[in-house]
Each structure stands twice: as C-alpha cells, then as structure tokens.
Amino acid sequence: MTTYNKPLPQPNADDEFFWRGCKKHKFLFQKCLDCGLIRWPPSFLCPQCWSGNTTIIEASGKGKVYTYAVYHLAYHEGFKSDLPYVTAIIELEEGPHFLSNITECNPGDVKCDMPVEIVWDDITAEFSLPKFKPVRVTT
Amino acid sequence: MRKVAVLGVGMTKFSGKQTKTAVELLAEAAMDAINESNLKPKDIQALFVGNGLGDFSEGQMQPQAFVADYIGAFNIPANRYENACASSSAAFRDAFMWVASGFYDIVLVGGAETAAKMGTPLATRTFAMGSDSRYESPCGLTFPGVFGLLTHLYSKKYGIPLEKLKQQMAQVSINSHYYGARNAKAHFRKEITMDDAMNSAMVSQPLQLYDCCPFSDGGSAVILASEEKAKKLTNKPVYVVGVGQASAGNLMSQKDYLPRIRSRELASKQAYDMAKLGPKDIDVIELHDCFSIATIIALESVGIFEYGKSGEAVMKGETKIGGKIAVNPSGGLKAKGHPIGATGTAQVYEIVKQLRGECGERQVEGAKVGMTDTLGGDGGTICNAILQRGW
C-alpha cells in the first residue's frame, strides 16, 4: 500500500465530531435547535440566530452537483496520479453546500445538477473522506 | 471627516522571479511616490503596507518596519495588512481613514510581494491559504478551481452556453494583453489572439492558461495627504471620494449569492454612497481580473452591467477604451501581473495616472472619475475605492 501523500484534514475544536463521524462512514452535521438551520462549516453557534443550542444529525449523503471544475494540472504532488480529477460543490438534500470530489465516473460526464450520492474514501487509518459519485438511474 | 488626496504614486515594473526582496521593491516604489509628491521621507508620518506571503516567500515577517528604515523614514509607526490579494487595498482604506480623521496629515501606503520567486507549486499552495484551506486542501481545490467552479455556475445561472461564455472570457484576456503590451511596467507585454487563448493548456476545466493571471514580483506605493497639505504641494490632487470594504465566509457560506459576490456588492455600495456617485459616473475601472471570469463577475457586482450581461458587453467592445467604461487599461492582473500585496495600490497607481492624463497610448481621454476593485480570496475581502480629479 502506498503512503497517502495529499493534504489531510486538520480537525479543529468545532469540526472534530465531523471527521470522527466520517471515520465511521457517518455524514454528520450540526442542526440549530432554535431556528432549525443545518449548518456547514461547523461552528459553536448558529450564524443565523446566534444560538449555541445544537444537535447533531446524520445527512443522507444524497444531493446534486451545484457546480464543478476538472483539474488537468496538479498543484500538489499528491494529486498528480488523480489527473484529471473533479472538484465540486454538492448541494445536499438537507440544505448545506459541501465541497468534495466526484469519483467513479468519467470527468467529462459530470454536469451541473446531476444527482450524486456519497461514497467513502478510507485514506488513512485515521481519516475517511466523503466523496460523491453519480446516482445510477435504473429504468 | 476631512477630504483626502493622493499626492504621488510609484510602482516598480511587475515581473517574474527576480532578486529584489519585497522590502527593496516597496522602497523603490515608495521613493517614486515620495519624489513625485515633492516630499522627503522625513515628512511621512505613518506607513501602511500590504504583504500577503512574505513569511513563506522570503521567511520575513514585518517588512514594513524595514522599509521605513530603508528609505530613511526613521521610527515612524508601520503596520502590515494581510487580506490575501486585497492586502494593500485594505491598507489603502485604513490609511485613508487615518488621514480623513485628522490623526495624520501625510502617510505612505503601499504593497509588495515576491510571489514569482516561490515557484508555481508553492505559490499556488500558499495562495490557496487565502480561501478556506480547512476544507479545500483535502479536495485538491485551489484558486483556478474556485474560478472554474464559478464559471460553470455562471453558465448555469444565467443560461449562457459554456462555449459562448468561454469566448467572452477569452476576449477579457485578449483585452488585458492588448493594454499590457502598451504598459512599460507590465509583466506580460505581448498581445494574444482568440486562438492563443482557446488553444492554451487546460488548467482547471473550464479554465485554460490564458484565463489565469500570473504570479508576479513587484511593489507599488501611494502618498495620501489631507486636502490642506495637498493644496500646498500639488496643483493636480486626485481626491479619494469613496471607499468601501466588506468580508464574507467561504464559498459554501456564500451559497445564497454565488456567482454574485455579496461582499463586493456591499463594498462598492459603500464607496458609491460616500462619493455620492454611481456606476454610470465611473470613466475607468481597475478591477480584480485574477481569472477572466472574475472580470465578468466583478463588472456586475459593482453595478456596471446587469447580471449575466457583462460578457456580451465585453464582446461588443464596451469595456475597452472608448467603450462604455474602460476596464483595466493597465493590462490588469492578467497582463500587468499580480504581486498580490502590491496589486491594490498598483490599481490606485493606474487610476491616478489615468485621471492625470499620463498614460500615453492607453490613455482614457478625459477621465474624471476612476474606481478600484480588489478581491481577497474567494470573496473573503473586497475593497473598492473611487478617485476623482481635483482640478
């Protein structure tokens, strides 16, 4: 197994729960108990109503591509072998926008608004990254 | 609040990697500005410096203190501003406020960066620290990707086919290179064609090489003074009649607005309101074209064109000298170059030169009012300033 050489998440006090959830393949978000906003990125208070009254919910991992870009040049050694790779903002069905990568498809097939679902990339013993793949439509 | 004038401006040639440090580049630009103002370094009461990446590029913190000493403005208070690519624009706005408030009469504001020196991989990585690196780095997202995201989003939101939008973006870069070829201080001094742009290397699809500005080394500086001092020292004062600044969170936090940049809409409104002017009054604008799509987006958020319409305006020549508004007659970040800490006050440099009528073959004839627009990160900081001819 080759060593993972891309930048790793740097958990902080507010998002440590998120990365811990990812390791268990749970896609966790904070929800404000006062105004109901499901927020991203994590923070100790709700930016909409300033309440600190928070619960954690598990998101479905379903959403659609809000927008995307396909890298053909790598700025970092670790991404060279992935070229071309897709970065995308995913509009989650729970509301938040989430930055990720689209995998398991030809980069040329990615389109805005296409439905996607979560797929876990277990990158190290400590971290799993939430990534997304197109939802295969069966008729 | 007192009226504040620009007395003198200075700027080094913007370039690729060179041996001069940020301190040396800023000192060179500062002395040009001081000499143009008929002042001596001892007349400067405070120094405000934009420098984003000196810690990484040169292993040097607080270059501002060394610049003050280097030019013989001994022991004056000197502060550094880090607002990513808008660093010296934030410094400019604060310097303006210190003079407007009456606390200082004459201050020096400028910026310098040795971004090219770092080489592209380190420069791209450190520039990316200006967006939300916590969540962008693990995905492999950097600024070319951010603006790639915004390009697809713009195409989707306004129903403009990507092929058409790409042509509009290429025309933005062609215009910048046209003017850059006519600016002796520009990093790139060659014209490009639609074919050059369309056939250039793919970077972060849909962005190609000619959609992206370079990493540059350079410095720029401006002397600001009270109206009273200005009247004694120059018969061509350029007044700073409006300033604005706003911030925003990461791209995901801006979801209700994108591809509009909310912080730009707020900052430009502050500047217009203070100046009691509107977008129609602006003759020339130096705006933040870090990527070609950024020009198209910026022109709309500062109110020059309607949302979704500025690409068409670019194709009709409305953003060239002689059109509705002259956009980036300096060559912009794309061709003039982008030494990030120096970019904001270099925009002021160009506007002042334009208002004074000193730009030769790229002069906007009769320009009376000019505007600057600087973006830090992906909307994290926006600064706008409006300058007006005072004679």
XYZ file of C-alpha atoms in Angstrom:
530
model
C 0.000 0.000 0.000
C 1.411 3.387 -0.991
C 1.542 6.202 1.537
C -1.236 8.773 1.245
C 0.519 11.984 0.226
C -2.279 14.530 -0.242
C -3.146 17.196 2.337
C -5.022 15.636 5.257
C -7.948 17.173 7.144
C -6.829 19.196 10.153
C -9.609 18.658 12.693
C -10.322 21.586 14.989
C -12.440 22.016 18.093
C -15.636 22.663 16.126
C -15.362 20.076 13.361
C -13.704 17.212 15.221
C -17.116 15.466 15.519
C -17.465 15.635 11.749
C -14.183 13.884 10.974
C -14.813 11.329 13.736
C -18.176 10.611 12.099
C -16.551 10.245 8.686
C -14.260 7.571 10.049
C -17.420 5.585 10.904
C -18.905 6.472 7.497
C -21.456 8.734 9.122
C -22.042 12.104 7.470
C -22.776 14.345 10.464
C -23.916 17.971 10.562
C -24.910 20.412 13.261
C -28.555 21.479 13.429
C -29.674 24.518 15.386
C -32.315 23.526 17.961
C -33.777 27.030 17.905
C -34.097 28.018 14.230
C -33.548 24.623 12.624
C -30.680 25.656 10.331
C -28.437 22.771 9.337
C -25.080 24.433 9.046
C -21.750 23.955 7.318
C -18.956 24.675 8.101
C -19.260 23.667 11.756
C -19.199 26.356 14.406
C -20.016 26.754 18.092
C -23.021 28.939 17.346
C -25.663 29.256 14.685
C -24.702 32.095 12.316
C -28.395 32.663 11.515
C -29.832 33.117 15.030
C -26.651 33.010 17.194
C -27.971 30.189 19.326
C -25.498 27.717 20.768
C -28.271 25.177 21.239
C -27.191 22.478 18.811
C -27.829 18.859 17.958
C -26.078 16.573 15.506
C -27.942 14.973 12.596
C -26.829 12.384 10.089
C -27.257 13.539 6.493
C -28.453 11.150 3.785
C -25.378 11.678 1.615
C -27.621 12.498 -1.329
C -27.564 15.688 -3.302
C -26.770 17.195 -6.638
C -23.810 18.887 -8.268
C -24.173 22.626 -7.658
C -21.069 23.354 -9.703
C -17.743 21.705 -10.555
C -14.286 22.116 -12.078
C -11.955 19.485 -13.512
C -8.249 19.745 -12.720
C -5.845 18.963 -15.553
C -2.780 20.354 -13.774
C -1.773 19.314 -10.271
C -0.546 21.987 -7.875
C 0.455 19.326 -5.362
C 2.460 16.160 -5.951
C -0.205 14.039 -4.289
C -2.868 14.872 -6.870
C -0.766 14.105 -9.960
C -1.826 10.490 -10.227
C -5.507 11.530 -9.959
C -5.471 13.827 -13.015
C -7.922 14.684 -14.372
C -9.849 14.950 -11.091
C -13.158 16.639 -10.339
C -13.752 19.146 -7.553
C -17.361 20.043 -6.918
C -19.746 21.810 -4.600
C -22.537 19.413 -3.687
C -25.946 20.812 -2.801
C -27.012 18.340 -0.115
C -30.709 17.499 0.143
C -30.616 18.736 3.751
C -29.535 22.212 2.541
C -25.842 22.752 3.158
C -23.365 23.070 0.316
C -20.405 20.744 0.693
C -17.082 20.840 -1.132
C -15.875 17.459 -2.344
C -14.715 15.391 -5.300
C -16.778 13.425 -7.823
C -15.389 9.946 -8.388
C -16.297 6.658 -10.078
C -17.142 8.334 -13.377
C -15.572 9.896 -16.434
C -14.834 13.567 -15.533
C -16.289 14.543 -18.891
C -19.665 13.126 -17.845
C -20.080 15.423 -14.833
C -22.785 18.040 -15.258
C -24.284 20.700 -13.030
C -27.421 19.500 -11.199
C -26.694 15.795 -11.758
C -27.801 13.668 -8.766
C -24.938 12.266 -6.703
C -24.542 10.166 -3.588
C -21.839 9.752 -1.025
C -19.017 7.254 -1.327
C -16.386 6.927 1.386
C -12.695 7.096 0.648
C -10.753 5.498 3.511
C -7.497 7.371 3.007
C -5.589 6.626 6.227
C -6.135 4.754 9.488
C -7.439 7.980 10.959
C -9.406 9.610 8.133
C -12.140 8.813 5.659
C -13.109 11.483 3.133
C -16.692 11.926 1.986
C -16.711 11.869 -1.819
C -19.562 11.626 -4.275
C -20.468 9.514 -7.282
C -23.250 9.870 -9.824
C -26.505 8.155 -8.903
C -27.004 5.374 -11.451
C -30.502 5.687 -12.801
C -32.110 2.309 -13.413
C -35.239 2.208 -15.515
C -14.131 63.847 8.108
C -11.506 65.677 6.031
C -11.008 65.339 2.295
C -8.050 63.128 1.406
C -5.912 63.422 -1.712
C -3.407 61.239 -3.488
C -0.264 63.327 -3.937
C 2.107 60.945 -5.651
C 2.246 57.345 -6.826
C 5.058 54.909 -7.568
C 5.344 51.420 -8.945
C 8.144 49.036 -9.907
C 7.958 47.068 -13.096
C 5.964 43.909 -12.372
C 7.914 40.823 -13.377
C 8.636 37.172 -12.956
C 11.153 35.918 -10.428
C 13.784 38.499 -9.605
C 16.470 39.106 -6.989
C 14.893 42.121 -5.265
C 13.140 41.443 -1.966
C 9.720 42.797 -1.008
C 11.462 45.437 1.124
C 13.580 46.571 -1.823
C 10.622 46.590 -4.227
C 8.439 48.595 -1.866
C 11.272 51.034 -1.088
C 11.770 51.650 -4.817
C 8.052 52.312 -5.392
C 7.844 54.400 -2.199
C 10.675 56.715 -3.248
C 8.999 57.280 -6.632
C 5.778 58.231 -4.838
C 7.590 60.451 -2.321
C 9.605 62.247 -5.023
C 6.501 62.762 -7.144
C 4.851 64.368 -4.101
C 7.705 66.831 -3.587
C 8.289 65.375 -0.141
C 11.166 63.785 1.756
C 10.900 60.519 3.706
C 11.069 62.532 6.949
C 7.688 64.066 6.034
C 5.920 60.707 6.196
C 4.042 60.215 9.474
C 2.999 56.574 9.149
C 3.368 53.597 6.819
C 0.659 51.097 5.847
C 1.843 48.028 3.929
C 0.065 45.183 2.141
C 2.114 41.998 2.054
C 0.497 38.611 1.896
C 3.106 35.911 1.698
C 6.434 37.353 2.818
C 6.644 34.797 5.584
C 6.612 31.980 3.011
C 8.382 33.577 0.055
C 11.243 35.164 1.968
C 10.950 33.883 5.535
C 10.410 37.503 6.501
C 7.805 38.938 8.822
C 7.157 42.685 9.316
C 8.809 44.012 6.139
C 7.043 47.309 6.844
C 9.422 48.177 9.690
C 12.431 47.545 7.496
C 11.000 49.559 4.602
C 10.536 52.599 6.846
C 14.145 52.332 7.976
C 15.428 51.507 4.478
C 14.084 54.749 2.979
C 15.089 56.870 5.979
C 11.602 57.445 7.356
C 13.064 56.523 10.720
C 10.944 55.217 13.556
C 7.515 56.018 12.105
C 4.680 53.655 13.016
C 4.470 50.956 10.337
C 1.728 48.348 10.027
C 1.212 45.374 7.760
C -2.098 44.272 6.290
C -2.786 40.731 5.237
C -6.060 40.443 3.309
C -4.842 37.919 0.743
C -4.867 39.534 -2.727
C -6.566 42.674 -1.377
C -3.853 43.389 1.219
C -2.721 46.815 0.028
C -6.291 47.861 -0.762
C -7.184 47.213 2.873
C -4.059 49.172 3.844
C -5.142 51.985 1.490
C -8.592 52.202 3.054
C -7.180 52.343 6.578
C -4.558 54.909 5.576
C -7.379 56.985 4.054
C -9.336 56.824 7.316
C -6.356 57.889 9.451
C -5.874 60.995 7.283
C -9.615 61.664 6.959
C -9.938 61.524 10.740
C -7.310 64.221 11.197
C -4.868 61.995 13.074
C -2.216 62.155 10.318
C -1.616 64.657 7.527
C 0.730 62.677 5.272
C 1.051 58.894 5.101
C 2.621 56.333 2.807
C 0.637 53.256 1.776
C 1.857 50.530 -0.487
C 2.421 46.873 -1.010
C 4.998 44.426 -2.226
C 5.242 40.750 -2.965
C 7.733 38.297 -4.328
C 5.217 35.702 -5.447
C 7.045 34.546 -8.589
C 10.113 33.785 -6.533
C 8.291 30.941 -4.795
C 7.714 28.917 -7.952
C 4.247 27.829 -9.096
C 3.627 24.822 -6.798
C 4.463 26.652 -3.543
C 2.825 29.857 -4.773
C -0.402 28.039 -5.690
C -0.403 26.264 -2.352
C 0.188 29.419 -0.326
C -2.290 31.454 -2.397
C -4.837 28.746 -1.586
C -4.414 29.647 2.072
C -6.440 32.741 1.176
C -9.547 30.634 0.767
C -10.841 28.179 3.381
C -7.918 25.775 3.390
C -9.517 23.547 6.067
C -11.953 22.077 3.591
C -10.414 22.960 0.237
C -6.949 21.414 0.644
C -8.054 17.792 1.164
C -10.150 18.045 -2.034
C -7.305 19.471 -4.090
C -9.089 22.790 -4.651
C -7.060 25.949 -5.290
C -7.981 29.286 -6.884
C -8.001 28.094 -10.507
C -10.536 25.503 -9.341
C -12.564 28.045 -7.382
C -12.966 30.163 -10.503
C -13.608 27.053 -12.561
C -16.491 26.313 -10.169
C -17.743 29.884 -10.582
C -17.543 29.615 -14.389
C -19.788 26.554 -14.578
C -22.111 28.152 -12.045
C -22.273 31.408 -14.023
C -23.052 29.478 -17.192
C -25.834 27.602 -15.393
C -27.369 30.549 -13.512
C -27.571 32.883 -16.487
C -28.244 30.282 -19.156
C -25.153 31.151 -21.189
C -23.748 28.140 -23.072
C -20.232 27.353 -21.850
C -18.732 27.706 -25.356
C -20.121 31.236 -25.627
C -19.001 32.165 -22.112
C -15.518 30.833 -22.833
C -15.237 33.154 -25.836
C -16.310 36.095 -23.714
C -13.715 35.126 -21.108
C -11.021 34.808 -23.767
C -11.912 38.296 -25.014
C -11.373 39.620 -21.463
C -7.833 38.215 -21.543
C -7.203 39.471 -25.092
C -8.145 42.993 -23.959
C -5.878 42.760 -20.909
C -2.940 41.631 -23.018
C -3.629 44.383 -25.575
C -3.227 47.012 -22.867
C -0.415 45.168 -21.114
C 1.557 45.316 -24.358
C 1.271 49.107 -24.089
C 2.284 49.370 -20.407
C 6.035 49.545 -19.814
C 5.563 48.300 -16.246
C 3.519 45.216 -17.174
C 4.719 41.674 -16.525
C 3.492 40.438 -19.926
C 3.922 42.833 -22.833
C 2.534 40.826 -25.717
C -0.811 40.673 -27.393
C -2.675 37.379 -27.679
C -5.339 36.152 -30.096
C -8.566 34.215 -29.622
C -6.743 31.137 -30.956
C -3.917 31.578 -28.423
C -6.452 31.728 -25.612
C -8.618 28.863 -26.831
C -5.670 26.571 -27.570
C -3.772 27.226 -24.334
C -3.235 24.444 -21.811
C -6.214 23.271 -19.782
C -5.681 24.126 -16.106
C -8.899 23.576 -14.198
C -11.562 22.940 -16.784
C -13.200 25.165 -17.976
C -10.260 27.497 -17.232
C -7.264 27.452 -19.560
C -3.869 29.031 -19.094
C -4.855 32.378 -20.628
C -7.810 32.626 -18.277
C -5.373 32.848 -15.359
C -3.196 35.705 -14.147
C 0.475 35.075 -13.340
C 2.382 35.074 -10.087
C 4.480 38.247 -10.151
C 7.074 40.138 -8.168
C 6.591 43.867 -7.687
C 5.877 46.831 -5.469
C 3.613 49.871 -5.542
C 3.103 52.907 -3.313
C 0.865 55.922 -2.847
C 1.161 59.088 -0.762
C -2.084 60.225 0.865
C -2.443 63.681 2.358
C -5.049 65.998 3.807
C -6.658 68.477 1.413
C -4.840 71.317 3.144
C -1.414 69.727 2.597
C -2.320 68.655 -0.912
C -3.198 72.197 -1.966
C 0.249 73.357 -0.897
C 2.134 70.555 -2.596
C 0.411 69.912 -5.912
C -1.861 71.559 -8.419
C -3.129 68.152 -9.543
C -4.586 66.466 -6.457
C -6.616 63.327 -7.026
C -9.223 63.015 -4.290
C -10.280 59.755 -2.688
C -14.014 60.407 -2.650
C -15.313 56.988 -1.619
C -14.054 53.797 -0.033
C -15.726 50.530 0.872
C -14.774 47.183 2.312
C -16.661 44.019 3.187
C -15.941 40.421 4.107
C -17.524 37.017 3.503
C -17.081 33.428 4.629
C -16.031 30.505 2.495
C -17.675 29.560 -0.802
C -20.122 27.202 0.896
C -21.255 30.032 3.202
C -21.871 32.271 0.179
C -24.277 29.801 -1.419
C -27.281 32.110 -1.493
C -25.466 34.626 -3.684
C -22.928 32.921 -5.928
C -21.797 33.618 -8.578
C -22.600 37.126 -7.322
C -20.081 38.243 -4.737
C -22.083 39.709 -1.882
C -19.076 41.344 -0.215
C -18.385 43.215 -3.482
C -21.951 44.444 -3.739
C -21.746 45.800 -0.196
C -18.263 47.317 -0.506
C -18.979 49.060 -3.813
C -22.250 50.463 -2.458
C -20.369 51.957 0.494
C -17.932 53.587 -1.914
C -20.669 54.914 -4.228
C -22.702 56.261 -1.290
C -19.706 58.024 0.243
C -18.780 59.529 -3.133
C -22.414 60.393 -3.943
C -21.715 58.828 -7.333
C -22.986 55.760 -9.149
C -21.676 53.185 -11.631
C -22.613 55.473 -14.552
C -20.181 58.115 -13.303
C -17.125 55.849 -13.500
C -14.931 56.507 -16.551
C -12.253 53.922 -15.843
C -12.017 50.943 -13.503
C -9.112 48.788 -12.440
C -10.738 45.577 -11.264
C -9.608 42.250 -9.957
C -9.206 40.007 -13.009
C -7.273 37.209 -11.291
C -9.163 34.939 -13.719
C -11.044 36.017 -16.824
C -14.412 35.019 -15.347
C -13.605 37.215 -12.336
C -13.811 40.311 -14.553
C -17.231 39.301 -15.853
C -18.494 38.671 -12.321
C -16.926 41.840 -10.886
C -18.392 44.146 -13.535
C -21.857 43.012 -12.458
C -21.336 43.121 -8.695
C -20.076 46.727 -8.878
C -23.163 47.626 -10.886
C -21.582 48.475 -14.254
C -23.558 45.839 -16.187
C -26.643 43.787 -15.373
C -26.251 40.269 -14.013
C -25.456 37.831 -16.788
C -24.794 40.617 -19.290
C -21.177 41.714 -18.945
C -19.771 39.018 -21.234
C -21.876 40.375 -24.098
C -20.661 43.878 -23.288
C -17.064 42.656 -23.454
C -17.705 41.145 -26.906
C -19.172 44.446 -28.115
C -16.064 46.343 -27.035
C -17.886 48.212 -24.279
C -15.094 47.514 -21.765
C -12.305 48.853 -23.957
C -11.011 52.422 -24.031
C -13.634 54.372 -25.963
C -16.395 51.979 -24.880
C -18.958 52.416 -22.113
C -16.263 52.071 -19.448
C -12.528 51.445 -19.769
C -11.718 48.254 -17.863
C -8.155 47.521 -16.779
C -6.297 49.821 -19.184
C -3.146 48.885 -17.233
C -3.419 45.316 -18.512
C -4.998 44.229 -15.237
C -3.766 41.367 -13.105
C -3.740 39.199 -16.222
C -1.078 41.113 -18.158
C 0.270 43.749 -15.791
C 0.804 40.982 -13.263
C -0.286 40.063 -9.756
C 2.268 40.512 -6.974
C -0.577 40.110 -4.525
C 0.426 42.530 -1.771
C 1.199 45.202 -4.379
C -1.924 44.762 -6.502
C -4.305 47.117 -4.694
C -2.089 50.186 -4.632
C -0.956 49.397 -8.190
C -4.617 49.744 -9.186
C -4.644 53.128 -7.452
C -1.423 53.989 -9.318
C -3.098 53.359 -12.680
C -6.256 55.265 -11.829
C -4.258 58.280 -10.627
C -2.142 58.234 -13.801
C -5.301 57.965 -15.910
C -7.003 60.869 -14.122
C -3.857 62.953 -14.612
C -3.761 62.042 -18.312
C -0.300 60.443 -18.164
C -0.987 57.068 -19.801
C 0.100 57.729 -23.365
C -1.408 55.410 -25.953
C -3.629 53.673 -23.411
C -4.998 56.931 -22.018
C -8.743 57.090 -21.337
C -9.379 60.546 -22.768
C -10.953 62.992 -20.351
C -11.222 60.518 -17.470
C -12.506 62.345 -14.392
C -13.631 59.545 -12.080
C -11.954 56.170 -11.588
C -12.586 53.159 -9.397
C -10.549 50.320 -7.960
C -11.837 46.878 -7.060
C -9.747 44.287 -5.257
C -10.734 40.782 -4.255
C -9.041 38.843 -1.474
C -9.614 35.091 -1.540
C -12.955 33.934 -2.927
C -14.893 36.931 -1.633
C -13.265 36.921 1.825
C -12.240 40.543 1.356
C -13.440 43.101 -1.145
C -12.163 46.667 -1.217
C -13.378 49.423 -3.507
C -12.212 52.997 -3.850
C -13.429 55.862 -6.023
C -10.994 58.581 -7.034
C -11.813 61.902 -8.655
C -9.791 64.515 -10.450
C -9.419 67.577 -8.215
C -8.794 70.273 -10.775
